[in-house]
CSV table of C-alpha atoms and ligand atoms in Angstrom, one decimal:
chain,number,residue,atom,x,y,z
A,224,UNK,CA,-22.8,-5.6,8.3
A,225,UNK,CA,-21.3,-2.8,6.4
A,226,UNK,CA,-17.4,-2.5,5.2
A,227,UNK,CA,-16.5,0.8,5.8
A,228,UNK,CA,-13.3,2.5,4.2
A,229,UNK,CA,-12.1,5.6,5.0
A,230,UNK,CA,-10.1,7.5,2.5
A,231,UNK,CA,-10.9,7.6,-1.2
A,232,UNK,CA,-7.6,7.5,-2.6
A,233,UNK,CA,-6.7,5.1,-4.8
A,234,UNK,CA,-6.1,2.1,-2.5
A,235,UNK,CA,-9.3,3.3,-0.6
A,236,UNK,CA,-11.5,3.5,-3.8
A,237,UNK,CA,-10.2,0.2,-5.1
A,238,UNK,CA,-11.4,-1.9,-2.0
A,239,UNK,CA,-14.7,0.2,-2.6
A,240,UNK,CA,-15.3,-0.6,-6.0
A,241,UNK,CA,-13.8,-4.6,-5.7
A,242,UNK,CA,-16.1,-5.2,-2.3
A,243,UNK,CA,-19.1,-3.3,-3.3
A,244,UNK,CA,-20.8,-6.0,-5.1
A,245,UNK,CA,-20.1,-8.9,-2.9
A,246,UNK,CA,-21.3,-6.6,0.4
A,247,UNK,CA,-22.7,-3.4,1.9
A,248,UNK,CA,-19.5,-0.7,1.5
A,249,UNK,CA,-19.6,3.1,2.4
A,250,UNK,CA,-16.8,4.8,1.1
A,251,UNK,CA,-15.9,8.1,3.7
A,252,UNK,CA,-13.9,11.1,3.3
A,253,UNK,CA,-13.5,14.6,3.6
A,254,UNK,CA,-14.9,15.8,0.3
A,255,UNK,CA,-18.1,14.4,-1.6
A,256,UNK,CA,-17.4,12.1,-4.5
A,257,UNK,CA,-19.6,11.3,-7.3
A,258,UNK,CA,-22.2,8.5,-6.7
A,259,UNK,CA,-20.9,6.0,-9.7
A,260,UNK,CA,-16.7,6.1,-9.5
A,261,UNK,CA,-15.2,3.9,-12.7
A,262,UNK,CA,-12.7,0.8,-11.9
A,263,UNK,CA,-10.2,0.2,-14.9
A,264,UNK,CA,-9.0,-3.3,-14.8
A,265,UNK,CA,-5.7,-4.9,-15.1
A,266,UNK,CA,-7.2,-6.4,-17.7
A,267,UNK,CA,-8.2,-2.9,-19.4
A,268,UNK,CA,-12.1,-3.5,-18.8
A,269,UNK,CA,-13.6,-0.4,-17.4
A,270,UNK,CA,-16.5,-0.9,-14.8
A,271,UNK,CA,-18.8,1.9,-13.7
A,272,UNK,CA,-20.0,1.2,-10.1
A,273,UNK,CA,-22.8,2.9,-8.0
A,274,UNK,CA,-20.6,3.7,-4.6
A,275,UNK,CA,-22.0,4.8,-0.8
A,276,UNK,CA,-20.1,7.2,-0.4
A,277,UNK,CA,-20.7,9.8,2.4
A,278,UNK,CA,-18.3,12.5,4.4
A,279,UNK,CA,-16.6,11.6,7.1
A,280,UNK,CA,-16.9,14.7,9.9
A,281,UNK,CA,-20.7,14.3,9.1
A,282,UNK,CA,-22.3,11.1,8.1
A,283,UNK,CA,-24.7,8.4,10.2
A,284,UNK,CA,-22.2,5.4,10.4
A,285,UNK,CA,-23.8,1.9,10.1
A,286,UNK,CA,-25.1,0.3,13.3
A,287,UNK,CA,-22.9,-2.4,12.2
A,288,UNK,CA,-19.8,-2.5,11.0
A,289,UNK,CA,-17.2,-5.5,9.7
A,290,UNK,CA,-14.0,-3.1,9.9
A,291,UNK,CA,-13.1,0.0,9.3
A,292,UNK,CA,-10.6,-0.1,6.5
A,293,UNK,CA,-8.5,3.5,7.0
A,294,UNK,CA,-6.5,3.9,3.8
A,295,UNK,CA,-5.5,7.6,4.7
A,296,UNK,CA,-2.0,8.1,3.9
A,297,UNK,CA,-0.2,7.5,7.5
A,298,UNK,CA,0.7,11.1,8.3
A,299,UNK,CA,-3.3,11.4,7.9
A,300,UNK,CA,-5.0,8.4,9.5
A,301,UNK,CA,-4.6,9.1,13.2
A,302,UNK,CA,-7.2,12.5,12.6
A,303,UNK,CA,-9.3,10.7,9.7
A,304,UNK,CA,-9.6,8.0,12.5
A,305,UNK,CA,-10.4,10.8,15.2
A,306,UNK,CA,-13.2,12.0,13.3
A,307,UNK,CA,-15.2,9.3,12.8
A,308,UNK,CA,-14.2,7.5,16.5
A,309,UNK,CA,-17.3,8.4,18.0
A,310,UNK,CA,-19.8,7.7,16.0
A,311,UNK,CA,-18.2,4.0,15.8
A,312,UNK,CA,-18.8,1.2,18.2
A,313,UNK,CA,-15.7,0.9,20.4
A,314,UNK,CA,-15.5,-2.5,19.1
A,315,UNK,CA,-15.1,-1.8,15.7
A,316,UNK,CA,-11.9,-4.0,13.8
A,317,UNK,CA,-9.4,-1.6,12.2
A,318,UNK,CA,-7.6,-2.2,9.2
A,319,UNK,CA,-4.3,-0.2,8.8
A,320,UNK,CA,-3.9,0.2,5.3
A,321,UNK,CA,-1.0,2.5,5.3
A,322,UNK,CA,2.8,2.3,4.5
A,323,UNK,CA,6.1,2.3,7.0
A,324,UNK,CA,5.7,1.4,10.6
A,325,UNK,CA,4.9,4.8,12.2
A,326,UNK,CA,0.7,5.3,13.1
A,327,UNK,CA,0.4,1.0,13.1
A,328,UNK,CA,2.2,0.6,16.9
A,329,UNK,CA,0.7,3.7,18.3
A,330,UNK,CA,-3.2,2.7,16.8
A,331,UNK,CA,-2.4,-0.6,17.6
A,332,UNK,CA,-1.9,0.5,21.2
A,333,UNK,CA,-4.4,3.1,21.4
A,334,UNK,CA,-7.7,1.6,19.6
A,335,UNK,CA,-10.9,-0.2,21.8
A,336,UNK,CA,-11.0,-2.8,19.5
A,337,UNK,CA,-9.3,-5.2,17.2
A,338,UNK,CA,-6.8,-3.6,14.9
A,339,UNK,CA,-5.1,-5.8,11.8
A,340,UNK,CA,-2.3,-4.4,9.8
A,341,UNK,CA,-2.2,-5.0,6.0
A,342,UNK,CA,0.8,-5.0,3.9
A,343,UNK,CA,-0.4,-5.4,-0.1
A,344,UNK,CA,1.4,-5.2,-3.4
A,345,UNK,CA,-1.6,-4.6,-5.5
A,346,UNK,CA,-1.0,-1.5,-7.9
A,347,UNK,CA,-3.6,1.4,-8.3
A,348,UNK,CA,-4.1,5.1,-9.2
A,349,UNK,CA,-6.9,8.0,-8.9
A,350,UNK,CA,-8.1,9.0,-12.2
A,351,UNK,CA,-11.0,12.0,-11.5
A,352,UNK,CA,-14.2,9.7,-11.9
A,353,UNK,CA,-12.3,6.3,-10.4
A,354,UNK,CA,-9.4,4.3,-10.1
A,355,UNK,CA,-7.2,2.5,-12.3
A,356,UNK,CA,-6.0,-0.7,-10.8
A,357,UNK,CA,-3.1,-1.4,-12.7
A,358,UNK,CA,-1.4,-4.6,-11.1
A,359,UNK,CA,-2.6,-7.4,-9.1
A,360,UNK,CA,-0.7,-8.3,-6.3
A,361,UNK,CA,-1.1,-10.2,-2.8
A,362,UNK,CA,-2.4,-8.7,0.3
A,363,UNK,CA,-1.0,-9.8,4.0
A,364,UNK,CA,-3.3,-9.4,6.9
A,365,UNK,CA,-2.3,-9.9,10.6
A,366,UNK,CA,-2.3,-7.8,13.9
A,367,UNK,CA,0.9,-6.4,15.7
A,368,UNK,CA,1.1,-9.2,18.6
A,369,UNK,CA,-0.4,-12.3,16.5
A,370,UNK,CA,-4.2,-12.0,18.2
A,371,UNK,CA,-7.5,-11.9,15.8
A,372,UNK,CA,-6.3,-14.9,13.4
A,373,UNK,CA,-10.0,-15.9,12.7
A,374,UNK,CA,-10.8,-11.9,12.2
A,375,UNK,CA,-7.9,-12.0,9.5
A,376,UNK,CA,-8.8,-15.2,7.9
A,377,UNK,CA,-12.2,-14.1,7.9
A,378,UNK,CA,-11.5,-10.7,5.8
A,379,UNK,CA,-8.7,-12.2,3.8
A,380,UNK,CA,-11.4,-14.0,2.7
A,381,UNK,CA,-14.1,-11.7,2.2
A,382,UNK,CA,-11.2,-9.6,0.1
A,383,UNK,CA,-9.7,-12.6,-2.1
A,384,UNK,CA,-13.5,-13.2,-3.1
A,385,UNK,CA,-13.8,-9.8,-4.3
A,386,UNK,CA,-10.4,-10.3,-6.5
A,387,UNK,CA,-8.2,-8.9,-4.5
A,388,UNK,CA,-5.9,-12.2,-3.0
A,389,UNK,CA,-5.1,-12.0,0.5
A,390,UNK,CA,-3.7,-14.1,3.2
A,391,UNK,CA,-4.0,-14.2,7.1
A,392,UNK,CA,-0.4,-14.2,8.4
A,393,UNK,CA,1.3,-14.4,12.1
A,394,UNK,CA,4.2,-12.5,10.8
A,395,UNK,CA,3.1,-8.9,9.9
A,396,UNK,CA,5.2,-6.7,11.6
A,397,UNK,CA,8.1,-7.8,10.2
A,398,UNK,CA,6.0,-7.7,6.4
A,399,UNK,CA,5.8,-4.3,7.4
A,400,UNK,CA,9.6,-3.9,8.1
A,401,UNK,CA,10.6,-5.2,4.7
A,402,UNK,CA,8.1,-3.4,2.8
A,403,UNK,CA,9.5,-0.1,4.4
A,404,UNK,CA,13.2,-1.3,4.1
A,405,UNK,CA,12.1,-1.3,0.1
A,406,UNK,CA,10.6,1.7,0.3
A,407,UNK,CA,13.8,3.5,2.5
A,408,UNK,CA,16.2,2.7,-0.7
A,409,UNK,CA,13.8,3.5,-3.5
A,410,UNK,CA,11.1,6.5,-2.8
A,411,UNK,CA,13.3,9.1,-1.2
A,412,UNK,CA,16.2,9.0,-4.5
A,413,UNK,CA,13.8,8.4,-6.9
A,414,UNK,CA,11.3,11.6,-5.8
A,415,UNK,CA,14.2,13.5,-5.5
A,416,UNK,CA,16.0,12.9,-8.7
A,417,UNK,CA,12.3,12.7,-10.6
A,418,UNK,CA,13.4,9.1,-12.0
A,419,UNK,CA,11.5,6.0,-12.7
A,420,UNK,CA,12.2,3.1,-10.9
A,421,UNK,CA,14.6,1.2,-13.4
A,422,UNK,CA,17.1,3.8,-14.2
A,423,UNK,CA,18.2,3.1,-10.2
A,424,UNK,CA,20.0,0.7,-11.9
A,425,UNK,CA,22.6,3.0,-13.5
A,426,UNK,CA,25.2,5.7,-12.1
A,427,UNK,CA,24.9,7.1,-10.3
A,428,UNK,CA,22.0,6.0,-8.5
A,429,UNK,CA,23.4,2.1,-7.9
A,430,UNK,CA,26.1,2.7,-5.7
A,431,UNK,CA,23.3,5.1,-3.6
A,432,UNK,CA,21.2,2.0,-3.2
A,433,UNK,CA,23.6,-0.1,-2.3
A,434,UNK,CA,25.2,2.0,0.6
A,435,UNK,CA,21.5,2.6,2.0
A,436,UNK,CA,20.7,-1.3,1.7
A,437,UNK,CA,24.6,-1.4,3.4
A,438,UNK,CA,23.3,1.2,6.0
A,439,UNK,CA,20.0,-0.5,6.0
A,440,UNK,CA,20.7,-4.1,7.2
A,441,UNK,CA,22.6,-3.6,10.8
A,442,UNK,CA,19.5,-1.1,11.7
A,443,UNK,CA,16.9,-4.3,10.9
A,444,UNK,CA,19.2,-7.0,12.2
A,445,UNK,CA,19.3,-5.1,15.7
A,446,UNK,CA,15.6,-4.4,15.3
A,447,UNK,CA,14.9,-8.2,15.5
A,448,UNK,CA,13.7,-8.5,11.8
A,449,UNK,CA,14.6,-11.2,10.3
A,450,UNK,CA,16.6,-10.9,6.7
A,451,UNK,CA,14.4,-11.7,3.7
A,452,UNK,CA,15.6,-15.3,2.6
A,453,UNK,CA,17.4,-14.3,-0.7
A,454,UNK,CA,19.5,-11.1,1.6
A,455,UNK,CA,18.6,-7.4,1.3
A,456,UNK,CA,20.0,-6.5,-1.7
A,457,UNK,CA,18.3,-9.2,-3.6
A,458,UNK,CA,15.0,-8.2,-2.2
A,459,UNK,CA,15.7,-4.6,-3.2
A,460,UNK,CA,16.9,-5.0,-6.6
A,461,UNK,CA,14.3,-7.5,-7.2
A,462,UNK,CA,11.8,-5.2,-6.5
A,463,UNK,CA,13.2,-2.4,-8.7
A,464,UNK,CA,14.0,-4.8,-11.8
A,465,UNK,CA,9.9,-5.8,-11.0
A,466,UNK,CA,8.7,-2.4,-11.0
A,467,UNK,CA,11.1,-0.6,-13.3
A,468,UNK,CA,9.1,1.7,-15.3
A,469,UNK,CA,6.9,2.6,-12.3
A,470,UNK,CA,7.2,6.1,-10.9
A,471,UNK,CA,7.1,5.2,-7.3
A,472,UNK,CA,5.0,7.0,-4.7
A,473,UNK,CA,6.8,9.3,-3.6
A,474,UNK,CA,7.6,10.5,-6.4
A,475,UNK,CA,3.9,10.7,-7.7
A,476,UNK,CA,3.6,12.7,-4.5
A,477,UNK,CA,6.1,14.9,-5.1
A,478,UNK,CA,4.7,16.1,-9.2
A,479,UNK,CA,1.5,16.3,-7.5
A,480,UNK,CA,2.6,18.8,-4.6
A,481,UNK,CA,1.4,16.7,-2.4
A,482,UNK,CA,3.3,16.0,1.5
A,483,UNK,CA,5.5,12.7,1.1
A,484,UNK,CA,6.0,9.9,3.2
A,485,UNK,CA,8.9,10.5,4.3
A,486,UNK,CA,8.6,10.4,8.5
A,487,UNK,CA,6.6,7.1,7.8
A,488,UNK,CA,9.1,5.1,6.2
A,489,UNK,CA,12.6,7.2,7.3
A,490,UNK,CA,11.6,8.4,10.7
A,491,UNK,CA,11.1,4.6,12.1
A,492,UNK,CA,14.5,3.6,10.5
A,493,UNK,CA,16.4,6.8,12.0
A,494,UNK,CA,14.4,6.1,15.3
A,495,UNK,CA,16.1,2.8,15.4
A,496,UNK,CA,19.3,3.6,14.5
A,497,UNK,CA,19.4,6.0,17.3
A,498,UNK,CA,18.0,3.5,19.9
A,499,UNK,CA,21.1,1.1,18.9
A,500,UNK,CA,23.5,3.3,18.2
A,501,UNK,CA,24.2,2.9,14.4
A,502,UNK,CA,25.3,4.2,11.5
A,503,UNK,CA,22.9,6.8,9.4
A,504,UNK,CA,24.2,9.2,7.1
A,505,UNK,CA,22.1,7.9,4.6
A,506,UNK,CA,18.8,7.7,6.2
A,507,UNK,CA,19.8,11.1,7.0
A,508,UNK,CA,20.4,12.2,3.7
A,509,UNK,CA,17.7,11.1,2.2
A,510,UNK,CA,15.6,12.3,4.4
A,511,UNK,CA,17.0,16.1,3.9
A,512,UNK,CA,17.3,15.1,0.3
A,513,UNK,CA,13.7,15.9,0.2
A,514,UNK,CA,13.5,19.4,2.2
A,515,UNK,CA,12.1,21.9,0.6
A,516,UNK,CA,9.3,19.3,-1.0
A,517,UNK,CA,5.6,19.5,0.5
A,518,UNK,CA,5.5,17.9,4.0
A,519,UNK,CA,2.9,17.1,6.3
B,149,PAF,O1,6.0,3.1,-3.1
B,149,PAF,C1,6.0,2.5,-4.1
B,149,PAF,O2,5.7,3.0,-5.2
B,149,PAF,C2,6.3,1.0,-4.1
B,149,PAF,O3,6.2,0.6,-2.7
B,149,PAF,C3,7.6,0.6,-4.7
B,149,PAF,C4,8.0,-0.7,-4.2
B,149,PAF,C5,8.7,1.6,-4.3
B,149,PAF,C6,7.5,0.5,-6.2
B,149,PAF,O4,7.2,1.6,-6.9
């Protein structure tokens, strides 16, 4: 039984180089990669690793296969899926790796076979021969509508063994909701203003976050997600006090010229505020605040 992951970026090369010794991994994607990829520890250890890696469009898949972990970013994963679909057993479990709440319903809908959605807080980069994983953090697991608890359990373990701590949970769709709730108030204005994380926390950033966490919480509430228990703006600030010297994705994105996130994690909140009728300049504006940037 062979993991397979599809897209080598970092979160896709960290599963790769945390599984491989515990299991059979193949690592696909759309461009070779060199057959040993480093891992650079938390703890500041670097390990070299020998990696399967072949290319997607092309390669024999395994007869057998545990899941298919797609860790494309989301405007990506629906073709990176497509291109390997046929060459997979129908029954294949999917992993959905990526951020917001756009490709998850519509994969979740559309797939022959188990999917699971994973929410995760663990920290990593590409460097050119590897990946730096530069936090731990906790991975959730769980599918759309609650089915495939064992499945969950059962790769939650297989990743916590491997060092990367994760838990089987009932509740994922709204995980996913908070997560992009964070991500609404802190990615769009920080890769637009080219600021780290932290300096949110002065003018005049504060008084944007807290209108868009004002904006924010009517839009969730008439989605049906629950507040987190400490309120929004606790949530938000905590997580910007927690990662204040990080430049957030988006922003990374955005030096790199590479397409942001930006219909992931905005276009489901604007979506929703339509549907209900509600207030959102500032979902708007942050969306147009990043015009002009790379897009997908
Ligand atoms: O996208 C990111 O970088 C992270 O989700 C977050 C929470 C904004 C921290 O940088």
């Amino acid at each position: 039984m062979t993991q397979l992951i599809l897209g080598p970026g970092a979160l896709g090369r960290l599963l790769a180089l945390r599984l491989g010794p515990y299991e059979p991994v193949r690592l696909l994607g759309r461009r070779p990669l060199p057959a040993r990829l480093a891992l650079t520890t938390p703890e500041g250890e670097t390990l070299y690793r020998e990696i399967d890696s072949a290319l997607s469009g092309e390669a024999a898949l395994p007869e057998t296969v545990t899941a298919l972990h797609l860790t494309t970013k989301s405007m990506a994963a629906e073709a990176a899926l497509a291109s390997v679909a046929p060459r997979l057993p129908p029954r294949t479990p999917l992993v959905l790796w990526q951020n917001g709440y756009e490709v998850q319903p519509r994969l979740h809908a559309s797939w022959t076979g188990p999917v699971l959605c994973a929410s995760t807080s663990e920290g990593a980069y590409v460097v050119e021969n590897g990946v730096v994983h530069a936090g731990h953090g906790h991975t959730w697991l769980g599918s759309l509508d609650g089915r495939h608890a064992d499945l969950a359990t059962a790769l939650a373990e297989r990743l916590g063994r491997a060092g990367l701590p994760a838990t089987a949970v009932g509740d994922i769709r709204q995980r996913l909701w908070h997560k992009l709730a964070v991500n609404a108030a802190i990615n769009p204005l920080v890769a637009r203003f080219g600021i780290r994380n932290g300096q949110l926390r002065d003018r005049p950033f504060r008084p944007m976050v807290d209108a868009m966490i004002e904006e924010l919480a009517p839009i969730l509430a008439a989605e049906g997600i629950p507040a987190p228990e400490p309120g929004w703006a606790a949530l938000v600030w905590g997580v910007i006090e927690g990662t204040a010297t990080n430049r957030a994705s988006m922003l990374q994105d955005v030096s790199a010229g590479r397409p942001t996130e930006r219909d992931a994690i905005l276009g489901p909140l604007l979506a929703a505020a339509r549907r209900h009728g509600l207030a959102h300049d500032r979902l708007l504006a942050a969306y147009h605040g990043l015009d002009g940037l790379p897009q997908a």
